[in-house]
Coordinates of C-alpha atoms in Angstrom, one line a residue:
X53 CA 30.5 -200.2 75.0
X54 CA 33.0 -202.6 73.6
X55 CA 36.9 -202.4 75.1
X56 CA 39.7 -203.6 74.8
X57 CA 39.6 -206.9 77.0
X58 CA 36.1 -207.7 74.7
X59 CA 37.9 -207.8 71.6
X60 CA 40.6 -210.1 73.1
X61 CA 37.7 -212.7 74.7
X62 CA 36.2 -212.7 71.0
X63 CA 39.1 -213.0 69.1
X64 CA 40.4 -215.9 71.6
X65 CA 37.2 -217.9 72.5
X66 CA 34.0 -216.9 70.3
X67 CA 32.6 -214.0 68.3
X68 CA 29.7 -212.5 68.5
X69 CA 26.7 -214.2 66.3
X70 CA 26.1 -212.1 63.2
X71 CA 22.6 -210.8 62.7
X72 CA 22.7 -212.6 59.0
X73 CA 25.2 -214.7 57.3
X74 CA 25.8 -214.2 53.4
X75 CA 28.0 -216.7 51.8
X76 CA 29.3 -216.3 48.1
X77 CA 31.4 -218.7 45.7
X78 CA 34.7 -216.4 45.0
X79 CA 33.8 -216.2 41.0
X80 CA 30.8 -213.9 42.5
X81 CA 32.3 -212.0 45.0
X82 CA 34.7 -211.2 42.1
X83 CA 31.8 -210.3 39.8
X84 CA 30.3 -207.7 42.3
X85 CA 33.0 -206.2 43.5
X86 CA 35.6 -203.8 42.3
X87 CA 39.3 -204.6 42.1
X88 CA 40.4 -202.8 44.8
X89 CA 37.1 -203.9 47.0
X90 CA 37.9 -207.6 46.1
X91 CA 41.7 -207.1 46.7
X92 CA 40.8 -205.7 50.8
X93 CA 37.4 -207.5 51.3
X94 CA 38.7 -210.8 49.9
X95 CA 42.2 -211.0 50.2
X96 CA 43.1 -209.0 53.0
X97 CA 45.3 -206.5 51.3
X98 CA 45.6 -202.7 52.1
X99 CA 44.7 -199.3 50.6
X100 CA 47.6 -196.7 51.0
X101 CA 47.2 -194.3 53.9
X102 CA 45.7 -190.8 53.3
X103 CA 44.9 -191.4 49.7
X104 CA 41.8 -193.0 50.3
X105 CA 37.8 -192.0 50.2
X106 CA 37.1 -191.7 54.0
X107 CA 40.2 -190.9 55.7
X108 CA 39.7 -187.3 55.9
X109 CA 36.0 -187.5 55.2
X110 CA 33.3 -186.5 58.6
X111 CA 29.9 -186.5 56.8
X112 CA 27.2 -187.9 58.4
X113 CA 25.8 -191.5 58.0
X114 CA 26.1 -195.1 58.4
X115 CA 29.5 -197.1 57.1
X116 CA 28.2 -200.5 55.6
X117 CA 30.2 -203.1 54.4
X118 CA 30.7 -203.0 50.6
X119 CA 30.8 -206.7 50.1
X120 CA 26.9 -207.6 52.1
X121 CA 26.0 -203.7 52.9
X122 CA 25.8 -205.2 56.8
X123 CA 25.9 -201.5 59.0
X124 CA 29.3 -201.6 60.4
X125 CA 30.1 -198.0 62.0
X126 CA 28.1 -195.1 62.9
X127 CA 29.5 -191.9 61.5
X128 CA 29.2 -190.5 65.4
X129 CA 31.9 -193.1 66.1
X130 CA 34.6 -191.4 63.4
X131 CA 37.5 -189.7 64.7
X132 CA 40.9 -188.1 63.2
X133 CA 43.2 -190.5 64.4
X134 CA 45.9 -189.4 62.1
X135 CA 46.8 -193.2 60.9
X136 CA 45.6 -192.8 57.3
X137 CA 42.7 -194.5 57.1
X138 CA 39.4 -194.1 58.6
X139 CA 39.0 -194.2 62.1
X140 CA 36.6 -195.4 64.2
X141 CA 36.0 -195.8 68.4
X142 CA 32.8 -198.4 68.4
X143 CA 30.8 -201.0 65.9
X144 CA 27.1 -199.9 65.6
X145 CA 26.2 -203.1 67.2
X146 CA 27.7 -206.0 68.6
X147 CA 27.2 -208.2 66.3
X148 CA 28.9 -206.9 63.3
X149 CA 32.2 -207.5 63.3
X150 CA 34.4 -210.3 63.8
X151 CA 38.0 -210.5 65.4
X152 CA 40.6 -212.8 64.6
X153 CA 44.5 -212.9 66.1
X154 CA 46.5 -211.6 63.1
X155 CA 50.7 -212.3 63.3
X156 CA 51.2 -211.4 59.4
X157 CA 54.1 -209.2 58.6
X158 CA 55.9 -209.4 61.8
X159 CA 53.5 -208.0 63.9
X160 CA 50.5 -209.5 66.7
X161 CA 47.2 -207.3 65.8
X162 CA 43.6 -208.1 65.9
X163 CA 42.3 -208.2 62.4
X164 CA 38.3 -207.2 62.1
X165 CA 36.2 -208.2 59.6
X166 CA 32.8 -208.1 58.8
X167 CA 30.6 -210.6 61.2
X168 CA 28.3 -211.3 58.3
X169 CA 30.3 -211.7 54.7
X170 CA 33.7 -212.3 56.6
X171 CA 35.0 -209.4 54.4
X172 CA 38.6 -208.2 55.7
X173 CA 38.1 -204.2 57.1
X174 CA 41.3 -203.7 58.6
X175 CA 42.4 -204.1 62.1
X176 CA 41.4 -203.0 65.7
X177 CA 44.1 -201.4 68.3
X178 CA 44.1 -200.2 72.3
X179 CA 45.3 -196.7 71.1
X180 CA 42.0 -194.6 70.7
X181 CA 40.5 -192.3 72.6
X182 CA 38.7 -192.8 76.1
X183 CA 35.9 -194.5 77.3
X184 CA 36.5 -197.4 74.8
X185 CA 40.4 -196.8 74.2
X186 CA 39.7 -198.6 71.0
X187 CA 40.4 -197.4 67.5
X188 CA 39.0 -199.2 64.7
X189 CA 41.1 -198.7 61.2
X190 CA 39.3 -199.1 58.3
X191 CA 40.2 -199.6 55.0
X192 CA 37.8 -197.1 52.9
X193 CA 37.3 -199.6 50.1
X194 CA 35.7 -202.1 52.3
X195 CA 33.1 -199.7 53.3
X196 CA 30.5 -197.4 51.3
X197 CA 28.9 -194.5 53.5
X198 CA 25.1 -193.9 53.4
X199 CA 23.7 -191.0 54.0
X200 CA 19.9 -192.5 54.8
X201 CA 20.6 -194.2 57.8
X202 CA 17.2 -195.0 58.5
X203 CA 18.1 -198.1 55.7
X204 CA 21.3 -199.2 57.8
X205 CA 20.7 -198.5 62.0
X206 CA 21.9 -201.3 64.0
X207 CA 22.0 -202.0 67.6
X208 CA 24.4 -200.4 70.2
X209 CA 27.2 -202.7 71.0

């Protein structure tokens, strides 16, 4: 189980190595993705809280990046944190996401991303739930959920 003081040693000396690396020219991640996907995945912007696809949605299955489909969260993991977006307390594995200091708009968070595509997902805080105290918010469109997750099971972190 991943906490707090693990995000912090990633995000300040080295992240986990991904299971794969997918690299894309810009012209094709704007060619597969939508608007709104290439707007958060690619240029770190931000879907408006509570008006989203999987903020208030609990079914079951594997989150997947929508850039590289890399599994990113396990449904099990999902919790109403009341922040807007999708919350989440664990990664499926280790290696899946990546964590990188973030001062933008006044404030010192921990920006995750996925460990594969380096697709923006949101950020990561010390403000969820016990064991892990973690809570991972996601924006929906950086995610699609699949409901076969025999396709998409990762490690445990």
């Amino acid at each position: 189980m991943l906490r707090w003081i693990d995000v912090i040693k990633y995000a300040k000396y080295s992240n986990p190595e991904p299971h794969l690396r997918v690299e894309k020219t810009e012209r094709e991640w704007q060619q597969q993705l939508t608007p709104k996907q290439y707007q958060i995945l690619r240029l770190k912007g931000t879907e408006s809280p509570y008006r989203n696809a999987y903020c208030k949605s609990y079914e079951p299955g594997v989150y997947v990046c929508a850039g590289c489909g890399t599994p990113l969260f396990n449904s099990t993991e999902k919790y109403h944190a009341i922040s807007g977006w999708p919350s989440f307390t664990q990664p499926i594995s280790k290696g899946a996401i990546k964590y990188l200091f973030d001062d933008s708009h006044r404030m010192q968070r921990i920006e995750v991303q996925c460990n594969a595509c380096d697709g923006h997902l949101g950020h990561v805080f010390q403000d969820g739930p016990e064991p892990s105290g973690l809570r991972y918010c996601i924006n929906s469109e950086s995610m699609l959920r699949l409901e076969n997750t025999t396709e998409a099971i990762g490690d445990k972190a």
